JSON list of C-alpha atoms and ligand atoms in Angstrom, two decimals:
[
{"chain": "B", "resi": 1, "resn": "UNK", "atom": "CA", "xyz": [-117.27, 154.06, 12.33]},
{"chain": "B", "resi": 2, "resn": "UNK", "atom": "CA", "xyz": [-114.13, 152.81, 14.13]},
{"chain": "B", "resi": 3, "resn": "UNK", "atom": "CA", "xyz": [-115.30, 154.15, 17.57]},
{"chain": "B", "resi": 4, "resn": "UNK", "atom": "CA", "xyz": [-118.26, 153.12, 20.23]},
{"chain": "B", "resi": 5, "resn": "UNK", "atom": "CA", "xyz": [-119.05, 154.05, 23.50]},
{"chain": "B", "resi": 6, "resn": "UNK", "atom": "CA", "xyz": [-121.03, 152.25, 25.71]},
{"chain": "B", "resi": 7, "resn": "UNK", "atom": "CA", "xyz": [-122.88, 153.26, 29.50]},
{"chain": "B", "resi": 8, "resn": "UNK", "atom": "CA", "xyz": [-123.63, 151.00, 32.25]},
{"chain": "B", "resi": 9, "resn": "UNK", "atom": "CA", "xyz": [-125.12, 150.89, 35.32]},
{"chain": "B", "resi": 10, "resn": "UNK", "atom": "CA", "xyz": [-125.84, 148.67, 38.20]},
{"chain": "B", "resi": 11, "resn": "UNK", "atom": "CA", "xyz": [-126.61, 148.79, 41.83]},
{"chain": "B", "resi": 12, "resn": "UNK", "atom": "CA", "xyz": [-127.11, 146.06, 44.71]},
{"chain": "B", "resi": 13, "resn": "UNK", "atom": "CA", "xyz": [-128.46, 145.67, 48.04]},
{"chain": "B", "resi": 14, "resn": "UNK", "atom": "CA", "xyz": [-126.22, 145.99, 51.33]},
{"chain": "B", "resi": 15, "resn": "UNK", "atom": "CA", "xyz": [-126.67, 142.97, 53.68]},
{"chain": "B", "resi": 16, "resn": "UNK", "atom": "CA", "xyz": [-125.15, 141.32, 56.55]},
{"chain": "B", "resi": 17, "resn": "UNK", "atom": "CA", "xyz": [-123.19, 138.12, 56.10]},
{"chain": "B", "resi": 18, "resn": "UNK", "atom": "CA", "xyz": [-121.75, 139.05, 52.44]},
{"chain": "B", "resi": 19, "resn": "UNK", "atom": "CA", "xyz": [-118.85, 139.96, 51.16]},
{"chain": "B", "resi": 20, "resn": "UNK", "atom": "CA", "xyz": [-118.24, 143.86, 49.73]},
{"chain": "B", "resi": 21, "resn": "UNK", "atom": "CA", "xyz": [-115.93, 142.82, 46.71]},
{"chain": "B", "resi": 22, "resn": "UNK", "atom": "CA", "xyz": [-115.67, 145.88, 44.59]},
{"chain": "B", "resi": 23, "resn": "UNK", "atom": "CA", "xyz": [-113.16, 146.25, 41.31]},
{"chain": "B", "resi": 24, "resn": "UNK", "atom": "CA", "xyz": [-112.84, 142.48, 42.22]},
{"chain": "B", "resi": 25, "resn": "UNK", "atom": "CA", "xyz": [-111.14, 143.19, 46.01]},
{"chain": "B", "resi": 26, "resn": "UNK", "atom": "CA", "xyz": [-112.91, 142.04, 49.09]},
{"chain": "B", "resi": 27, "resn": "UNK", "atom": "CA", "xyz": [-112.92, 145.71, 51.04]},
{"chain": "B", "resi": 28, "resn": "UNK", "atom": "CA", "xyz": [-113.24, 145.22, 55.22]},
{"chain": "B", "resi": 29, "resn": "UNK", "atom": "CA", "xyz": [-117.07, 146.13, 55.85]},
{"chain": "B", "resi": 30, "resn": "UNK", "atom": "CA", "xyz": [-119.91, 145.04, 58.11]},
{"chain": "B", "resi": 31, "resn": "UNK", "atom": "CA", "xyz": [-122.08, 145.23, 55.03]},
{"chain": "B", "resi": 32, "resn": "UNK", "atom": "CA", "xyz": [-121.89, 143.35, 51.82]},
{"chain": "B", "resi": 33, "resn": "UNK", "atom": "CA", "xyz": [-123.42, 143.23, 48.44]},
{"chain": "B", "resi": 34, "resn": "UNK", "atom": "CA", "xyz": [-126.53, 140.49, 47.99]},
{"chain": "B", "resi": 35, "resn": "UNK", "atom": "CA", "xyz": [-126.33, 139.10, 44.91]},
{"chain": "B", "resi": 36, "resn": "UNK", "atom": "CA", "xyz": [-126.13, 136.16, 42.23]},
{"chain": "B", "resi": 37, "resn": "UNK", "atom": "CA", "xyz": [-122.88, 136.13, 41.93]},
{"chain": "B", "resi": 38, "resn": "UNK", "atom": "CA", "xyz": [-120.08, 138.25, 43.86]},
{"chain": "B", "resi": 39, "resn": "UNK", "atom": "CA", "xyz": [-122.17, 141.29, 43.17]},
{"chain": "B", "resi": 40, "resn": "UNK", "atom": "CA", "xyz": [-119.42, 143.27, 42.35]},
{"chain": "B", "resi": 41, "resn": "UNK", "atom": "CA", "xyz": [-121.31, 146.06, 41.49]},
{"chain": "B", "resi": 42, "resn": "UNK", "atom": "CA", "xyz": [-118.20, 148.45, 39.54]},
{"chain": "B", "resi": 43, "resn": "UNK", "atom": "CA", "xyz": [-117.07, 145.04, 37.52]},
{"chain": "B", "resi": 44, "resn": "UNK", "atom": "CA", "xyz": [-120.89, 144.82, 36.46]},
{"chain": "B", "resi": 45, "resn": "UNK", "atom": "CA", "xyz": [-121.41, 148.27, 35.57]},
{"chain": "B", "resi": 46, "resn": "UNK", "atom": "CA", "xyz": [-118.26, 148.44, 33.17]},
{"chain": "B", "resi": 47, "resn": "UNK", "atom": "CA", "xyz": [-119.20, 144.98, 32.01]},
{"chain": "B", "resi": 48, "resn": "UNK", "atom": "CA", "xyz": [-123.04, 145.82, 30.60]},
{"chain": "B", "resi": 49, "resn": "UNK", "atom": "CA", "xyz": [-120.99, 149.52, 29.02]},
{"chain": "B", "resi": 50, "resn": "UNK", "atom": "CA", "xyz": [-118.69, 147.17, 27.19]},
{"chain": "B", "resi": 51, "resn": "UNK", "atom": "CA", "xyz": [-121.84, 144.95, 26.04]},
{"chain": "B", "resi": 52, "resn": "UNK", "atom": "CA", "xyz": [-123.74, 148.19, 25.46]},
{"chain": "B", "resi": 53, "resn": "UNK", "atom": "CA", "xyz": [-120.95, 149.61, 23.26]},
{"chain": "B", "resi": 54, "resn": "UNK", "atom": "CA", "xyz": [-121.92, 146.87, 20.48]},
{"chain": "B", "resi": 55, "resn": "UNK", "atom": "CA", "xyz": [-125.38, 146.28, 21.42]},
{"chain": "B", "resi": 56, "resn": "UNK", "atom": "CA", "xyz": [-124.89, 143.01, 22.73]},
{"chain": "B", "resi": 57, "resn": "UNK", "atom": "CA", "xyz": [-127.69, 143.64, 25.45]},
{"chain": "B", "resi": 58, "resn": "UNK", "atom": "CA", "xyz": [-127.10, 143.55, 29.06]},
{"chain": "B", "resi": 59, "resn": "UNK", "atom": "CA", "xyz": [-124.77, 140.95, 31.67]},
{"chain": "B", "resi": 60, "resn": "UNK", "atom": "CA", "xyz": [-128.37, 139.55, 32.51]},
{"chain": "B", "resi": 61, "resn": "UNK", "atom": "CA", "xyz": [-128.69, 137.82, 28.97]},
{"chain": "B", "resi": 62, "resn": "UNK", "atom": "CA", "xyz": [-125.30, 135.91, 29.34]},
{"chain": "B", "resi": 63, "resn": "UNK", "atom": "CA", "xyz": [-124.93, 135.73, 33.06]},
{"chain": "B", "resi": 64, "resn": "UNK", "atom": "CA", "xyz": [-128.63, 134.85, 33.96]},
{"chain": "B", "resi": 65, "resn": "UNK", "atom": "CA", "xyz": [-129.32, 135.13, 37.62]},
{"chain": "B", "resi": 66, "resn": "UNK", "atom": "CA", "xyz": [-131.72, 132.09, 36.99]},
{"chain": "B", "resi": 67, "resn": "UNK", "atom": "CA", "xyz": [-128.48, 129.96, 35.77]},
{"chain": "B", "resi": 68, "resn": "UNK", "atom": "CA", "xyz": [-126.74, 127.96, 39.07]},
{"chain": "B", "resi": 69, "resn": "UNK", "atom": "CA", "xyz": [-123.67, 128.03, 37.42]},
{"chain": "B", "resi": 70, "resn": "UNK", "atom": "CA", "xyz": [-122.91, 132.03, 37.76]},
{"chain": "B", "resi": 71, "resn": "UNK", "atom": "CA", "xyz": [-123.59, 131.56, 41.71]},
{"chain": "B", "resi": 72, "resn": "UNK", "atom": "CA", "xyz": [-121.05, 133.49, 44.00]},
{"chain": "B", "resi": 73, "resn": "UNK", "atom": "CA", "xyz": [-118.86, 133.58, 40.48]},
{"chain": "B", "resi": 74, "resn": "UNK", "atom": "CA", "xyz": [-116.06, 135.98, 40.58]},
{"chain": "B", "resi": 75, "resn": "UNK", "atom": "CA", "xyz": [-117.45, 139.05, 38.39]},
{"chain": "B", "resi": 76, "resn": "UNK", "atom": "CA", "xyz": [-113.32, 139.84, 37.20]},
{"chain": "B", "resi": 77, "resn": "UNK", "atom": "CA", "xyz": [-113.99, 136.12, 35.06]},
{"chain": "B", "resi": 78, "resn": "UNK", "atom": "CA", "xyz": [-117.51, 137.56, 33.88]},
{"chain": "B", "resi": 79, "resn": "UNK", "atom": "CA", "xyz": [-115.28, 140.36, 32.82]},
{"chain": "B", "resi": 80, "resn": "UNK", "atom": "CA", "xyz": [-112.61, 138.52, 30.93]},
{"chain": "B", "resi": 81, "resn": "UNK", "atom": "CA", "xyz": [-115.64, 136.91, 29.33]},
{"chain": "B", "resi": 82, "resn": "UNK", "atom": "CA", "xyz": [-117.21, 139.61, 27.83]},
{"chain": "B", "resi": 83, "resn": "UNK", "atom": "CA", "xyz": [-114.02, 140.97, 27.04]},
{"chain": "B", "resi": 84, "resn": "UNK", "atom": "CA", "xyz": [-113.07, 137.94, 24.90]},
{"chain": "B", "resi": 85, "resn": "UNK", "atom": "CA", "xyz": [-116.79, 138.71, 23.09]},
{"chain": "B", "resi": 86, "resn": "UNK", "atom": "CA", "xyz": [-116.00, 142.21, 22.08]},
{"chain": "B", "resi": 87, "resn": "UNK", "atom": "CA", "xyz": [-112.24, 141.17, 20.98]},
{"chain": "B", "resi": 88, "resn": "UNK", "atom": "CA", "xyz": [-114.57, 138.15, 18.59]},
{"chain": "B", "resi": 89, "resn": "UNK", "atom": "CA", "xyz": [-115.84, 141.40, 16.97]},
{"chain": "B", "resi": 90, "resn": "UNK", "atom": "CA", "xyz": [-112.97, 143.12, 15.92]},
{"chain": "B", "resi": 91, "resn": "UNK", "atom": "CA", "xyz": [-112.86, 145.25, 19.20]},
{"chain": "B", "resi": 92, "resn": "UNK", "atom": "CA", "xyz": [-111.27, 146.66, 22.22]},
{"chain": "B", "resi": 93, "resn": "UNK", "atom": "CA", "xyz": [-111.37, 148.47, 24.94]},
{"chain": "B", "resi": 94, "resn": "UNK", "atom": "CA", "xyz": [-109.85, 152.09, 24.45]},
{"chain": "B", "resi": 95, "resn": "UNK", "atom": "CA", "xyz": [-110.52, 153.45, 28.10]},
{"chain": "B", "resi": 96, "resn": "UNK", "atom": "CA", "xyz": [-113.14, 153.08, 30.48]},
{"chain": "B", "resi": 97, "resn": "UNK", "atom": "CA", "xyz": [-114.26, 155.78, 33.08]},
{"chain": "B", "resi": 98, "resn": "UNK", "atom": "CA", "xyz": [-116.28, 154.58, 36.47]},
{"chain": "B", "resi": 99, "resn": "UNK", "atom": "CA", "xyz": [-117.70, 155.92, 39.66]},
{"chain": "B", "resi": 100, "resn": "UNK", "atom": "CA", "xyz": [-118.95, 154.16, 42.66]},
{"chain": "B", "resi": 101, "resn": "UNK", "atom": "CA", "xyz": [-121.42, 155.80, 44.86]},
{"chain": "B", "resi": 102, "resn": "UNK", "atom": "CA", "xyz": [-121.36, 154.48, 48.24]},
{"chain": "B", "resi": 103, "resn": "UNK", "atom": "CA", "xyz": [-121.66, 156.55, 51.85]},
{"chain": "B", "resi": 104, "resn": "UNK", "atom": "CA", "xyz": [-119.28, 154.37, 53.31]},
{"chain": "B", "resi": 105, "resn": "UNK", "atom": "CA", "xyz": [-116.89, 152.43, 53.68]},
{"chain": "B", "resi": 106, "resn": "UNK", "atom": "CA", "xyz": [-114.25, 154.53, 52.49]},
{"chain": "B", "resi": 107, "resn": "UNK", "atom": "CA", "xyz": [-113.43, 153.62, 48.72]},
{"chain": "B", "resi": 108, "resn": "UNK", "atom": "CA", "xyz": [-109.95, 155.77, 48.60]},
{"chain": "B", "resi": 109, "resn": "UNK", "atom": "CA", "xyz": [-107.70, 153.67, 49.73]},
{"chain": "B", "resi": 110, "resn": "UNK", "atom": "CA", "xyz": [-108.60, 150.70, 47.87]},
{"chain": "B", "resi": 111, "resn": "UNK", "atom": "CA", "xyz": [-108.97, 152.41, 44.11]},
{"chain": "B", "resi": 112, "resn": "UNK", "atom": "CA", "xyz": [-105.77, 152.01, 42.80]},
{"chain": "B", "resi": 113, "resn": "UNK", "atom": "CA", "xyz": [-105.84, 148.26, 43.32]},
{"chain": "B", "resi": 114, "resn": "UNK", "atom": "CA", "xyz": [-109.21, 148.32, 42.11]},
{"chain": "B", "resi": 115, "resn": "UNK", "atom": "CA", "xyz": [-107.64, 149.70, 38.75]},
{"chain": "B", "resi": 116, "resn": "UNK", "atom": "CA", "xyz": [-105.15, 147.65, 38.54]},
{"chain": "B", "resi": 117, "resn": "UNK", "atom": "CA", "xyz": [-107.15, 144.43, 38.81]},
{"chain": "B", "resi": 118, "resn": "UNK", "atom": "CA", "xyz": [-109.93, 145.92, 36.19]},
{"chain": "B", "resi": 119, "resn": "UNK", "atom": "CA", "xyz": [-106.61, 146.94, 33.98]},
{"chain": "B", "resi": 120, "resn": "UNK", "atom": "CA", "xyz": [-104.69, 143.46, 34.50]},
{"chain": "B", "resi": 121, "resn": "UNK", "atom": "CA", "xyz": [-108.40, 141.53, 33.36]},
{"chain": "B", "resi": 122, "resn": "UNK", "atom": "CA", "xyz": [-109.02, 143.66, 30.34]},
{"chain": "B", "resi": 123, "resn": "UNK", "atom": "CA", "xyz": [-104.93, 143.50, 29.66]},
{"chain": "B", "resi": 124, "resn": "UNK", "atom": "CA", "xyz": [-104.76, 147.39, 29.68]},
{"chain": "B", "resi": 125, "resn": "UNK", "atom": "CA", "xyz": [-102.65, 150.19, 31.31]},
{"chain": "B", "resi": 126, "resn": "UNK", "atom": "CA", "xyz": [-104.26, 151.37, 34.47]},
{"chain": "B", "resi": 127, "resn": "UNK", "atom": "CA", "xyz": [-104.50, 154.43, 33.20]},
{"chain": "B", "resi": 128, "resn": "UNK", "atom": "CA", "xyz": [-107.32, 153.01, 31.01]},
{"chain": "B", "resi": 129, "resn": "UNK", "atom": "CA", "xyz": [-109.12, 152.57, 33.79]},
{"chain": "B", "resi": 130, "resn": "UNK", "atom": "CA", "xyz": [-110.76, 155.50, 35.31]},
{"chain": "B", "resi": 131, "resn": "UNK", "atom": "CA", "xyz": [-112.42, 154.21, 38.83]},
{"chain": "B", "resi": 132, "resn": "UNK", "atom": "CA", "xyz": [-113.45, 157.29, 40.92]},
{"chain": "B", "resi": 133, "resn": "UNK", "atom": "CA", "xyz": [-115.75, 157.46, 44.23]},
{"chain": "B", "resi": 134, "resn": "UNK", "atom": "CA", "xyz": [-118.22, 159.23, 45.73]},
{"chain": "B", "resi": 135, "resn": "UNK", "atom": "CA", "xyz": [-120.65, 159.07, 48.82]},
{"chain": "B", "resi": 136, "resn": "UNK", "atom": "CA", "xyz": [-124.85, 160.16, 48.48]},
{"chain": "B", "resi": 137, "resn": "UNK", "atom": "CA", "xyz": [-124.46, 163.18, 50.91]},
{"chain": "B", "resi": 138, "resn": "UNK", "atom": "CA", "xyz": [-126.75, 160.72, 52.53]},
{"chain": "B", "resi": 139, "resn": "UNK", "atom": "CA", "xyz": [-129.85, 161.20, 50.07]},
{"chain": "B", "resi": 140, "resn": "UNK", "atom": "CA", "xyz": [-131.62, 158.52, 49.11]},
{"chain": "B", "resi": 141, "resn": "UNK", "atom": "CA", "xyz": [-131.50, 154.95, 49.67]},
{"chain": "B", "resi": 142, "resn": "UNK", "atom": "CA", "xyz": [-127.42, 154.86, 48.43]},
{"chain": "B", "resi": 143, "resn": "UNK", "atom": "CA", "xyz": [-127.25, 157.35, 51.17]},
{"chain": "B", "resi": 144, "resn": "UNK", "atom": "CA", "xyz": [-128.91, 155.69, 53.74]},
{"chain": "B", "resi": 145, "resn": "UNK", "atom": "CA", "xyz": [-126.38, 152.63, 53.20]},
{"chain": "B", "resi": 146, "resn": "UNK", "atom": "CA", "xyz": [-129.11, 150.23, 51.70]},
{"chain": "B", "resi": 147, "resn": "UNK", "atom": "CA", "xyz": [-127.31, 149.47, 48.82]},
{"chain": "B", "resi": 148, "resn": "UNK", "atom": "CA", "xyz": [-124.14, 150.64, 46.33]},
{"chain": "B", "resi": 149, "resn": "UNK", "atom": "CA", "xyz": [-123.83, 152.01, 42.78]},
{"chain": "B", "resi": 150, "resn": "UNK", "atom": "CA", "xyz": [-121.72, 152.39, 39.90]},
{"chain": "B", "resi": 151, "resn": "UNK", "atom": "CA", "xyz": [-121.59, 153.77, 36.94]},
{"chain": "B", "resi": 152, "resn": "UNK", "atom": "CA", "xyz": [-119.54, 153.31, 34.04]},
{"chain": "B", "resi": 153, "resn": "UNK", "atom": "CA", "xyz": [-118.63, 154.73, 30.27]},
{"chain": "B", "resi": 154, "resn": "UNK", "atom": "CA", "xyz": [-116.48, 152.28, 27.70]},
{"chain": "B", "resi": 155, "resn": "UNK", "atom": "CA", "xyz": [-114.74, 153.87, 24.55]},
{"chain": "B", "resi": 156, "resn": "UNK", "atom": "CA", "xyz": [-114.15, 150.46, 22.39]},
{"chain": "B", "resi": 157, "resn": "UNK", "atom": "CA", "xyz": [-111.90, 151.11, 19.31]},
{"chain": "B", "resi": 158, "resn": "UNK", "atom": "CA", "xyz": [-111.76, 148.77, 16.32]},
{"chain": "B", "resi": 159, "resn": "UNK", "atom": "CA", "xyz": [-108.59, 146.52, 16.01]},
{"chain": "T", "resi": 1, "resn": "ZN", "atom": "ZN1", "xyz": [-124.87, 143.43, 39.35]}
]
């Protein structure tokens, strides 16, 4: 089988006094995302689909939250990480599709940057890197701005 695909999913808390870096950009909000490390909540998504792809378990297992030196890390060098695992066995990205689910702020204007930096990380054409977004309609606790989403799919293709 020269094909896998691979599903992730994440989601983090909204505080005050964090930064909302999402697709690795820091987006103007009053809210942030708690977490371990930047809490990029997209990056991680599409990073545990990529692990998932192979079976290589989850972002937890090689990034553990117990582990000092992952605090605040940047999630796009997480990324390049696990990137550089799947290329050790004989694969590669063949195009990822995300979505990020967040009421607000607005995630339109920064997407295409958001691809670009995903794209740039994984050394693939932005148009290998789906990133959509959408709000809650205000259900549930995404809709009630408590916290932010994503989910992801990965296609990896043997090299
Ligand atoms: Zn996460």
């Amino acid at each position: 089988m020269n094909i896998r695909i691979g599903n992730g999913y994440d989601i983090h808390k909204l505080v005050r006094d964090r930064p909302l870096i999402l697709g690795g950009i820091n987006i103007p909000h009053k809210l942030g995302l708690l977490g371990h490390s930047d809490a990029d909540v997209l990056t991680h998504a599409i990073m545990d689909a990529m692990l998932g792809a192979l079976s290589l378990g989850d972002i937890g297992h090689y990034f553990p939250p117990s582990d000092p030196q992952w605090s605040g890390a940047d999630s796009l060098i997480l990324l390049s990480q696990v990137n550089g695992l799947i290329q050790e066995q004989g694969w590669q990205v063949g195009n990822i599709d995300s979505v990020v689910v967040a009421e607000k702020p607005k995630m339109k204007p920064h997407i295409s940057q958001m691809q670009d930096n995903l794209a740039q990380v994984l050394q693939l054409e932005p148009n290998q890197v789906g990133v959509k977004a959408t709000t809650n309609e205000k259900l549930g606790p995404v809709g009630r701005e408590e916290g932010i989403c994503a989910y992801a799919v990965v296609l990896l293709t043997q090299v």
